[in-house]
Short mmCIF file of C-alpha atoms and ligand atoms in Angstrom, two decimals:
data_model
loop_
_atom_site.label_atom_id
_atom_site.label_comp_id
_atom_site.label_asym_id
_atom_site.label_seq_id
_atom_site.Cartn_x
_atom_site.Cartn_y
_atom_site.Cartn_z
CA MET A 1 -62.77 -121.92 -8.87
CA VAL A 2 -64.37 -118.50 -8.59
CA GLY A 3 -63.91 -116.23 -11.66
CA TYR A 4 -63.47 -117.52 -15.17
CA ALA A 5 -61.81 -114.81 -17.24
CA PHE A 6 -58.07 -114.12 -17.56
CA MET A 7 -56.76 -115.78 -14.40
CA GLY A 8 -59.61 -118.27 -14.42
CA ALA A 9 -58.41 -119.50 -17.80
CA ALA A 10 -54.74 -119.52 -16.77
CA HIS A 11 -55.43 -121.44 -13.57
CA SER A 12 -57.78 -123.85 -15.37
CA GLN A 13 -55.00 -124.66 -17.80
CA ALA A 14 -52.79 -125.40 -14.81
CA TRP A 15 -55.30 -127.69 -13.09
CA ARG A 16 -55.91 -129.54 -16.38
CA THR A 17 -52.20 -130.03 -16.97
CA VAL A 18 -50.54 -130.48 -13.61
CA ASN A 19 -51.11 -134.22 -13.10
CA ARG A 20 -50.20 -134.97 -16.69
CA VAL A 21 -46.79 -133.36 -16.30
CA PHE A 22 -45.81 -133.98 -12.71
CA ASP A 23 -46.03 -137.19 -10.72
CA LEU A 24 -48.05 -136.09 -7.69
CA PRO A 25 -49.59 -137.86 -4.70
CA LEU A 26 -52.99 -136.27 -5.34
CA GLN A 27 -55.11 -135.85 -8.45
CA ALA A 28 -56.76 -132.52 -9.23
CA ARG A 29 -60.43 -132.91 -10.10
CA MET A 30 -62.01 -129.78 -11.57
CA ALA A 31 -65.30 -129.95 -9.71
CA ALA A 32 -67.05 -126.64 -10.30
CA ILE A 33 -66.55 -123.09 -11.50
CA CYS A 34 -68.42 -119.99 -10.36
CA GLY A 35 -69.20 -116.68 -12.07
CA ARG A 36 -71.97 -114.11 -11.77
CA ASP A 37 -73.51 -114.63 -15.18
CA GLN A 38 -75.32 -117.96 -15.67
CA GLY A 39 -74.85 -118.21 -19.43
CA ARG A 40 -71.23 -117.13 -19.47
CA VAL A 41 -70.17 -119.36 -16.58
CA ALA A 42 -71.86 -122.33 -18.26
CA GLU A 43 -69.90 -121.63 -21.44
CA ALA A 44 -66.70 -121.18 -19.42
CA ALA A 45 -67.20 -124.50 -17.63
CA THR A 46 -67.36 -126.32 -20.96
CA ARG A 47 -64.48 -124.44 -22.53
CA LEU A 48 -62.16 -124.65 -19.52
CA GLY A 49 -62.96 -128.21 -18.47
CA TRP A 50 -65.02 -127.90 -15.26
CA GLN A 51 -67.60 -130.54 -14.38
CA GLU A 52 -70.21 -128.15 -12.96
CA HIS A 53 -70.94 -124.44 -12.80
CA THR A 54 -72.75 -122.10 -10.42
CA THR A 55 -73.41 -118.41 -9.84
CA ASP A 56 -73.15 -118.75 -6.06
CA TRP A 57 -69.62 -119.18 -4.68
CA ARG A 58 -71.03 -119.86 -1.20
CA SER A 59 -72.50 -123.12 -2.49
CA LEU A 60 -68.96 -124.28 -3.36
CA VAL A 61 -67.60 -123.44 0.08
CA GLY A 62 -70.35 -125.54 1.65
CA ARG A 63 -69.73 -128.70 -0.38
CA ASP A 64 -68.08 -131.73 1.23
CA ASP A 65 -66.68 -132.99 -2.07
CA ILE A 66 -64.69 -129.79 -2.65
CA ASP A 67 -61.29 -129.51 -0.93
CA LEU A 68 -59.80 -126.42 -2.50
CA ILE A 69 -61.12 -123.02 -3.58
CA ASP A 70 -59.19 -121.08 -6.24
CA VAL A 71 -60.01 -117.36 -6.06
CA CYS A 72 -59.61 -115.67 -9.50
CA THR A 73 -61.83 -112.62 -8.97
CA PRO A 74 -60.87 -108.93 -8.65
CA GLY A 75 -59.48 -107.87 -5.27
CA ASP A 76 -62.77 -106.59 -3.84
CA SER A 77 -64.01 -110.16 -3.26
CA HIS A 78 -60.76 -111.93 -2.27
CA ALA A 79 -61.15 -111.47 1.48
CA GLU A 80 -64.78 -112.53 1.73
CA ILE A 81 -64.36 -115.67 -0.40
CA ALA A 82 -60.99 -116.74 0.99
CA ILE A 83 -61.93 -116.25 4.65
CA ALA A 84 -65.20 -118.17 4.20
CA ALA A 85 -63.38 -120.98 2.40
CA LEU A 86 -60.66 -121.25 5.05
CA ALA A 87 -63.25 -121.25 7.82
CA ALA A 88 -64.95 -124.16 6.06
CA GLY A 89 -61.67 -126.08 6.02
CA LYS A 90 -60.92 -125.60 2.32
CA HIS A 91 -57.40 -125.07 1.03
CA VAL A 92 -57.20 -121.72 -0.79
CA LEU A 93 -55.25 -120.37 -3.73
CA CYS A 94 -55.95 -116.64 -3.94
CA GLU A 95 -54.82 -114.36 -6.72
CA LYS A 96 -52.65 -111.31 -6.03
CA PRO A 97 -52.61 -108.73 -4.66
CA LEU A 98 -53.97 -110.53 -1.63
CA ALA A 99 -56.56 -107.86 -0.81
CA ASN A 100 -57.58 -104.28 -1.46
CA THR A 101 -56.76 -102.99 2.02
CA ILE A 102 -54.38 -103.72 4.88
CA ASP A 103 -57.28 -104.59 7.16
CA GLU A 104 -58.59 -107.20 4.73
CA ALA A 105 -55.10 -108.62 4.22
CA ARG A 106 -54.59 -108.88 7.99
CA ALA A 107 -57.91 -110.68 8.40
CA MET A 108 -56.96 -113.07 5.60
CA ALA A 109 -53.54 -113.78 7.09
CA ALA A 110 -55.16 -114.42 10.47
CA ALA A 111 -57.73 -116.76 8.91
CA ALA A 112 -54.94 -118.60 7.10
CA ALA A 113 -52.95 -118.97 10.31
CA ARG A 114 -55.98 -120.43 12.11
CA ALA A 115 -56.64 -122.82 9.22
CA GLU A 116 -52.96 -123.80 9.02
CA ALA A 117 -53.22 -125.19 12.52
CA GLU A 118 -55.94 -127.52 11.19
CA GLY A 119 -53.79 -128.64 8.25
CA VAL A 120 -55.43 -126.31 5.74
CA ARG A 121 -53.02 -124.75 3.17
CA SER A 122 -53.22 -121.33 1.57
CA VAL A 123 -51.08 -119.58 -1.00
CA CYS A 124 -51.16 -116.26 -2.85
CA GLY A 125 -50.75 -116.31 -6.63
CA PHE A 126 -47.44 -114.55 -7.16
CA ASN A 127 -46.78 -116.91 -10.05
CA TYR A 128 -43.58 -115.28 -11.37
CA ARG A 129 -41.72 -116.95 -8.50
CA ARG A 130 -42.42 -120.17 -10.34
CA VAL A 131 -40.79 -119.26 -13.60
CA PRO A 132 -37.78 -121.65 -13.59
CA ALA A 133 -35.29 -118.86 -14.39
CA VAL A 134 -36.55 -116.86 -11.39
CA ALA A 135 -36.31 -119.88 -9.10
CA LEU A 136 -32.78 -120.48 -10.40
CA MET A 137 -31.99 -116.81 -9.74
CA ARG A 138 -33.01 -117.31 -6.14
CA ARG A 139 -30.92 -120.47 -5.86
CA LEU A 140 -27.78 -118.71 -7.16
CA VAL A 141 -28.31 -115.81 -4.77
CA ALA A 142 -28.97 -118.13 -1.81
CA ASP A 143 -25.83 -120.12 -2.67
CA GLY A 144 -23.81 -116.92 -2.36
CA ARG A 145 -22.85 -116.83 -6.03
CA ILE A 146 -23.33 -113.06 -6.31
CA GLY A 147 -22.03 -112.36 -2.81
CA GLU A 148 -23.41 -109.50 -0.77
CA ILE A 149 -26.34 -107.84 -2.52
CA ARG A 150 -25.93 -104.12 -3.18
CA HIS A 151 -28.49 -103.20 -5.81
CA VAL A 152 -31.95 -104.41 -6.79
CA ARG A 153 -33.38 -102.83 -9.96
CA ALA A 154 -36.91 -103.90 -10.86
CA VAL A 155 -39.35 -102.67 -13.50
CA TYR A 156 -42.73 -103.95 -14.63
CA LEU A 157 -43.83 -102.05 -17.73
CA GLN A 158 -47.12 -102.25 -19.63
CA ASP A 159 -48.89 -99.91 -22.06
CA TRP A 160 -52.50 -101.13 -22.32
CA ILE A 161 -54.15 -97.86 -21.18
CA THR A 162 -52.04 -95.25 -22.97
CA ASP A 163 -55.08 -94.45 -25.15
CA PRO A 164 -57.20 -91.95 -23.14
CA GLN A 165 -60.30 -93.46 -24.77
CA PHE A 166 -59.60 -96.86 -23.20
CA PRO A 167 -62.58 -97.32 -20.88
CA LEU A 168 -62.84 -97.26 -17.12
CA VAL A 169 -62.47 -101.01 -16.46
CA TRP A 170 -62.41 -102.46 -12.93
CA ARG A 171 -58.62 -102.25 -12.76
CA LEU A 172 -58.93 -98.44 -12.84
CA GLN A 173 -61.36 -98.27 -9.90
CA LYS A 174 -59.98 -98.20 -6.36
CA ASP A 175 -63.02 -99.87 -4.80
CA LYS A 176 -62.58 -102.88 -7.12
CA ALA A 177 -58.81 -103.07 -7.52
CA GLY A 178 -57.38 -101.43 -4.38
CA SER A 179 -54.74 -99.57 -6.40
CA GLY A 180 -53.55 -99.32 -9.99
CA ALA A 181 -50.19 -100.25 -11.50
CA LEU A 182 -48.79 -100.31 -7.95
CA GLY A 183 -50.85 -103.22 -6.61
CA ASP A 184 -51.41 -104.97 -9.90
CA ILE A 185 -47.89 -105.24 -11.30
CA GLY A 186 -45.78 -103.46 -8.67
CA ALA A 187 -46.84 -106.17 -6.21
CA HIS A 188 -45.31 -108.81 -8.49
CA ILE A 189 -41.87 -107.21 -8.55
CA ILE A 190 -41.99 -106.57 -4.79
CA ASP A 191 -42.70 -110.25 -4.15
CA LEU A 192 -40.25 -111.44 -6.79
CA THR A 193 -37.32 -109.37 -5.54
CA GLN A 194 -37.94 -110.18 -1.88
CA TYR A 195 -38.17 -113.88 -2.80
CA VAL A 196 -34.98 -113.84 -4.86
CA THR A 197 -32.89 -111.82 -2.39
CA GLY A 198 -34.36 -113.29 0.81
CA GLN A 199 -34.50 -109.67 2.04
CA LEU A 200 -37.55 -107.66 3.02
CA ILE A 201 -38.22 -104.04 2.12
CA THR A 202 -38.05 -101.89 5.26
CA GLY A 203 -38.72 -98.38 3.96
CA VAL A 204 -39.61 -96.53 0.77
CA SER A 205 -39.83 -93.17 -0.93
CA GLY A 206 -42.60 -93.32 -3.51
CA MET A 207 -44.26 -91.35 -6.26
CA THR A 208 -47.49 -92.16 -8.11
CA GLU A 209 -49.19 -90.50 -11.06
CA THR A 210 -52.55 -90.76 -12.79
CA PHE A 211 -52.02 -89.37 -16.29
CA VAL A 212 -55.59 -89.81 -17.56
CA LYS A 213 -58.04 -88.82 -14.85
CA GLN A 214 -61.37 -89.34 -16.67
CA ARG A 215 -62.23 -92.22 -19.00
CA PRO A 216 -65.27 -93.39 -20.95
CA LEU A 217 -67.55 -95.72 -19.03
CA PRO A 218 -67.14 -99.30 -20.24
CA ALA A 219 -69.87 -101.44 -21.76
CA ALA A 220 -68.30 -104.60 -20.47
CA SER A 221 -64.84 -105.49 -19.39
CA ASN A 222 -62.78 -108.59 -19.13
CA GLY A 223 -59.24 -108.77 -17.94
CA LEU A 224 -57.07 -106.35 -19.84
CA SER A 225 -59.55 -105.69 -22.65
CA ALA A 226 -62.85 -103.87 -22.78
CA ALA A 227 -65.73 -103.20 -25.12
CA THR A 228 -67.37 -99.84 -25.72
CA GLY A 229 -70.34 -98.69 -27.70
CA ASP A 230 -73.40 -100.30 -26.13
CA GLY A 231 -75.05 -96.95 -25.76
CA ARG A 232 -73.63 -96.02 -22.36
CA THR A 233 -72.30 -92.51 -22.49
CA GLY A 234 -70.26 -90.29 -20.27
CA THR A 235 -67.04 -90.64 -18.39
CA GLY A 236 -65.98 -91.59 -14.89
CA ALA A 237 -63.04 -90.77 -12.67
CA VAL A 238 -59.95 -92.97 -12.62
CA THR A 239 -59.36 -93.54 -8.91
CA VAL A 240 -56.06 -95.44 -9.01
CA ASP A 241 -52.48 -94.73 -10.08
CA ASP A 242 -51.38 -95.22 -13.69
CA ALA A 243 -47.75 -95.43 -12.63
CA ALA A 244 -45.83 -95.91 -9.38
CA LEU A 245 -42.11 -95.49 -8.74
CA PHE A 246 -40.22 -95.96 -5.52
CA LEU A 247 -36.81 -96.22 -3.89
CA ALA A 248 -36.41 -98.81 -1.17
CA ARG A 249 -34.05 -100.17 1.46
CA LEU A 250 -33.98 -103.90 2.18
CA ASP A 251 -33.22 -105.44 5.56
CA GLY A 252 -30.04 -107.14 4.33
CA GLY A 253 -28.45 -103.83 3.33
CA ALA A 254 -29.40 -103.67 -0.35
CA ILE A 255 -30.85 -100.53 -1.92
CA ALA A 256 -33.47 -100.82 -4.64
CA THR A 257 -35.49 -99.04 -7.30
CA TYR A 258 -38.92 -100.12 -8.52
CA GLU A 259 -41.06 -98.88 -11.40
CA ALA A 260 -44.55 -100.11 -12.28
CA THR A 261 -46.48 -98.45 -15.06
CA ARG A 262 -49.26 -98.97 -17.57
CA PHE A 263 -47.95 -96.08 -19.69
CA ALA A 264 -44.64 -97.46 -21.01
CA THR A 265 -45.58 -97.14 -24.66
CA GLY A 266 -44.45 -100.22 -26.56
CA ARG A 267 -43.88 -102.35 -23.45
CA LYS A 268 -46.53 -105.07 -23.20
CA ASN A 269 -45.50 -107.10 -20.17
CA GLY A 270 -41.95 -105.95 -19.55
CA LEU A 271 -40.89 -107.41 -16.23
CA ARG A 272 -37.15 -107.09 -15.70
CA VAL A 273 -35.10 -107.53 -12.54
CA GLU A 274 -31.37 -107.03 -12.14
CA ILE A 275 -29.49 -107.73 -8.93
CA ASN A 276 -25.89 -106.68 -8.40
CA GLY A 277 -23.77 -108.23 -5.66
CA SER A 278 -20.17 -108.11 -4.50
CA LEU A 279 -19.31 -111.27 -6.50
CA GLY A 280 -21.61 -111.02 -9.49
CA SER A 281 -24.97 -110.10 -10.96
CA VAL A 282 -28.14 -111.87 -12.11
CA VAL A 283 -30.68 -110.53 -14.59
CA PHE A 284 -34.13 -111.82 -15.51
CA ASP A 285 -36.26 -110.43 -18.34
CA PHE A 286 -39.72 -111.95 -18.78
CA GLU A 287 -39.64 -111.40 -22.54
CA ARG A 288 -36.80 -113.97 -22.51
CA MET A 289 -38.26 -116.01 -19.70
CA ASN A 290 -36.35 -119.21 -20.45
CA GLU A 291 -33.04 -117.43 -19.88
CA LEU A 292 -31.10 -116.11 -16.92
CA GLU A 293 -28.11 -113.82 -17.27
CA PHE A 294 -25.36 -114.47 -14.74
CA TYR A 295 -22.17 -112.47 -14.31
CA ASP A 296 -19.58 -114.27 -12.17
CA ALA A 297 -16.94 -111.77 -11.04
CA THR A 298 -14.81 -114.57 -9.54
CA ARG A 299 -13.90 -115.89 -12.98
CA PRO A 300 -10.50 -114.94 -14.50
CA ALA A 301 -10.62 -111.39 -15.86
CA ALA A 302 -10.09 -112.61 -19.42
CA GLU A 303 -13.21 -114.80 -19.21
CA GLN A 304 -15.58 -112.43 -17.46
CA GLY A 305 -18.86 -111.46 -19.06
CA PHE A 306 -22.58 -112.09 -18.71
CA ALA A 307 -23.38 -115.76 -19.35
CA ARG A 308 -26.80 -116.58 -20.84
CA ILE A 309 -28.08 -119.67 -19.06
CA LEU A 310 -30.80 -121.44 -20.99
CA VAL A 311 -32.94 -122.62 -18.08
CA THR A 312 -34.27 -125.82 -19.66
CA GLU A 313 -32.10 -128.54 -18.12
CA PRO A 314 -33.71 -131.20 -15.92
CA GLU A 315 -31.44 -129.90 -13.11
CA HIS A 316 -33.20 -126.54 -13.27
CA PRO A 317 -36.19 -125.83 -10.98
CA TYR A 318 -39.48 -127.32 -12.28
CA MET A 319 -37.96 -128.41 -15.61
CA SER A 320 -37.71 -132.15 -14.98
CA GLY A 321 -41.40 -132.57 -15.85
CA TRP A 322 -41.22 -130.81 -19.20
CA TRP A 323 -39.41 -131.23 -22.49
CA PRO A 324 -35.87 -132.18 -23.54
CA PRO A 325 -33.23 -129.45 -22.94
CA GLY A 326 -33.63 -126.44 -25.20
CA HIS A 327 -37.37 -126.94 -25.74
CA LEU A 328 -38.84 -123.80 -24.24
CA ILE A 329 -41.76 -123.21 -21.89
CA GLY A 330 -44.12 -120.22 -21.56
CA TYR A 331 -46.26 -118.00 -19.36
CA GLU A 332 -48.86 -120.62 -18.48
CA HIS A 333 -46.26 -123.02 -17.10
CA SER A 334 -45.74 -120.81 -14.03
CA PHE A 335 -49.35 -121.50 -13.06
CA THR A 336 -48.88 -125.24 -13.51
CA HIS A 337 -45.86 -125.02 -11.19
CA GLN A 338 -48.00 -123.10 -8.69
CA ALA A 339 -50.62 -125.86 -8.80
CA ARG A 340 -47.91 -128.50 -8.42
CA ASP A 341 -46.43 -126.85 -5.33
CA LEU A 342 -49.85 -126.43 -3.74
CA ILE A 343 -50.86 -130.04 -4.38
CA GLU A 344 -47.57 -131.26 -2.92
CA ALA A 345 -48.05 -129.07 0.16
CA ILE A 346 -51.55 -130.42 0.68
CA ALA A 347 -50.37 -134.01 0.29
CA THR A 348 -47.31 -133.70 2.52
CA GLY A 349 -48.65 -131.25 5.07
CA GLN A 350 -45.77 -128.84 4.36
CA ALA A 351 -46.25 -125.08 4.22
CA VAL A 352 -46.37 -123.44 0.81
CA ALA A 353 -45.09 -119.95 -0.07
CA PRO A 354 -45.97 -117.20 -0.58
CA SER A 355 -48.26 -117.58 2.40
CA PHE A 356 -51.03 -115.10 3.15
CA ALA A 357 -48.63 -113.66 5.76
CA ASP A 358 -46.02 -113.13 3.04
CA ALA A 359 -48.68 -111.51 0.84
CA LEU A 360 -49.75 -109.27 3.75
CA GLN A 361 -46.15 -108.07 3.98
CA VAL A 362 -46.27 -107.15 0.26
CA GLN A 363 -49.49 -105.25 1.00
CA LEU A 364 -47.70 -103.34 3.75
CA VAL A 365 -45.04 -102.29 1.24
CA LEU A 366 -47.78 -101.09 -1.16
CA ASP A 367 -49.28 -99.14 1.72
CA ALA A 368 -45.93 -97.52 2.57
CA VAL A 369 -45.49 -96.46 -1.08
CA GLU A 370 -48.96 -94.89 -1.15
CA ARG A 371 -48.36 -93.11 2.16
CA SER A 372 -45.02 -91.79 0.94
CA ALA A 373 -46.47 -90.65 -2.39
CA GLY A 374 -49.24 -88.84 -0.51
CA LEU A 375 -46.64 -86.97 1.54
CA GLY A 376 -44.56 -85.72 -1.38
CA SER A 377 -42.29 -88.79 -1.42
CA THR A 378 -41.38 -88.55 2.28
CA TRP A 379 -39.47 -91.60 3.52
CA SER A 380 -41.97 -94.13 4.93
CA GLU A 381 -41.16 -97.20 7.00
CA VAL A 382 -42.87 -100.47 6.10
CA GLU A 383 -44.84 -101.73 9.04
CA PRO A 384 -43.41 -105.11 10.13
CA ALA A 385 -45.69 -108.02 9.21
CA LEU A 386 -43.98 -110.51 11.49
CA THR A 387 -43.15 -112.81 8.60
CA GLU A 388 -40.05 -114.23 6.99
CA ILE A 389 -39.87 -115.02 3.31
CA ALA A 390 -39.92 -118.79 2.97
CA ALA A 391 -38.65 -120.79 0.01
N1 NAD B 401 -50.85 -113.73 -11.28
C1 NAD B 401 -50.95 -112.88 -12.28
O1 NAD B 401 -50.01 -112.67 -13.02
C2 NAD B 401 -52.23 -112.16 -12.52
C3 NAD B 401 -52.53 -111.67 -13.79
C4 NAD B 401 -53.77 -111.05 -13.98
C5 NAD B 401 -54.64 -110.89 -12.92
N2 NAD B 401 -54.28 -111.35 -11.69
C6 NAD B 401 -55.21 -111.19 -10.55
O2 NAD B 401 -56.28 -112.10 -10.74
C7 NAD B 401 -57.49 -111.54 -10.26
C8 NAD B 401 -58.51 -111.54 -11.38
O3 NAD B 401 -57.99 -110.80 -12.46
P1 NAD B 401 -58.36 -111.17 -13.99
O4 NAD B 401 -57.34 -110.50 -14.85
O5 NAD B 401 -58.56 -112.62 -14.12
O6 NAD B 401 -59.73 -110.39 -14.10
P2 NAD B 401 -60.89 -110.62 -15.16
O7 NAD B 401 -61.66 -109.38 -15.22
O8 NAD B 401 -60.30 -111.20 -16.42
O9 NAD B 401 -61.74 -111.78 -14.47
C9 NAD B 401 -62.41 -111.59 -13.25
C10 NAD B 401 -63.44 -112.69 -13.11
O10 NAD B 401 -64.05 -112.59 -11.82
C11 NAD B 401 -65.47 -112.64 -11.97
N3 NAD B 401 -66.04 -111.98 -10.81
C12 NAD B 401 -65.88 -110.69 -10.46
N4 NAD B 401 -66.51 -110.45 -9.29
C13 NAD B 401 -67.05 -111.63 -8.90
C14 NAD B 401 -67.83 -112.04 -7.79
N5 NAD B 401 -68.14 -111.18 -6.83
N6 NAD B 401 -68.23 -113.34 -7.72
C15 NAD B 401 -67.90 -114.21 -8.70
N7 NAD B 401 -67.16 -113.89 -9.77
C16 NAD B 401 -66.75 -112.61 -9.88
C17 NAD B 401 -65.72 -111.99 -13.31
O11 NAD B 401 -66.97 -112.34 -13.82
C18 NAD B 401 -64.57 -112.62 -14.13
O12 NAD B 401 -64.88 -113.93 -14.53
C19 NAD B 401 -57.15 -110.15 -9.74
O13 NAD B 401 -56.92 -110.23 -8.36
C20 NAD B 401 -55.87 -109.83 -10.47
O14 NAD B 401 -55.05 -108.92 -9.77
C21 NAD B 401 -53.13 -111.99 -11.48
#
């Protein structure tokens, strides 16, 4: 694993847990973790359960006893690490968004395609697909239970930088993060809605805004928090969007709205998706992640209404490994499911989604939104990525 902070901890939890919960043909062994700071990576290795630690990710890629590289760093190093790992025959799990630029994402998808031919698996970390209620949502849609899809309504709302004194962490710098709310959280709802509907976004009209353009320089930053006050003074420019909104058309005929923002005061991690079809609707809200709302318009008029499905039955996706019905699961379980699916793909030789090609297609949507926003919200086609969304 490369990177040991927020996602490093979440993925470590998954690797520690996955074989204890699911009966799998392969056992995950947590060989080594890499970070840039010797002392902090040593502490992380102990805390997170890794056997060894290093400050040189290249040394991991070169080791014969390592089969898989898990990339949990900011976007500016995804391409270099993932491409080197794939070229060395290592399976790769890479966090989202896949890359900071289209060119990097294309190179990664090409490297993954070459490696695939050699039996090497790669997957991008759009973990919300692996929330059981979201997987159930997809199943209901695929089974035709909501009929022809008309509307997709997706928001991902956070508020962690509403304070103008919050420092200029890496997520607010284009060279490190690629984009702001758009690529960080907008990418999740793009992937999620395309996965659930089985439809790809073909064109967009977008708008982005950076409300706070200068911020104090950070002393140190980790994940979504930051420390100030080590004597560094001055401010720096925010070079990414704080918020991104767009309208979209999907290739199956649906029309959609998306909103991703870090300025929705009071909303901490408010991911909500509603899909309306000719025969019904489905609604997922991450704050109630064990539930799925389902409206079945084929029921007798007197019985119609949104049903709240508690997605904890063994028949529900991923739930057979967990607790008795009604005993809820949480955020970290989506990462365990991601690890499970990747291990199964490696063992069986099956493909695993979302592939790097799928993640490139998400990147092309992000690009279309940025182009549109730069042209006063002019309609912008999404460049075809030559991929289909796989289950
Ligand atoms: N799937 C999700 O829901 C989700 C959530 C948060 C973040 N992410 C993604 O995960 C990635 C990491 O985000 P995070 O929140 O964990 O960030 P973070 O700041 O918490 O952690 C980044 C880690 O990478 C390390 N690092 C940075 N550059 C490095 C380099 N060149 N070599 C080695 N280590 C390096 C840092 O030391 C740190 O340990 C990003 O791509 C982000 O978009 C995904």
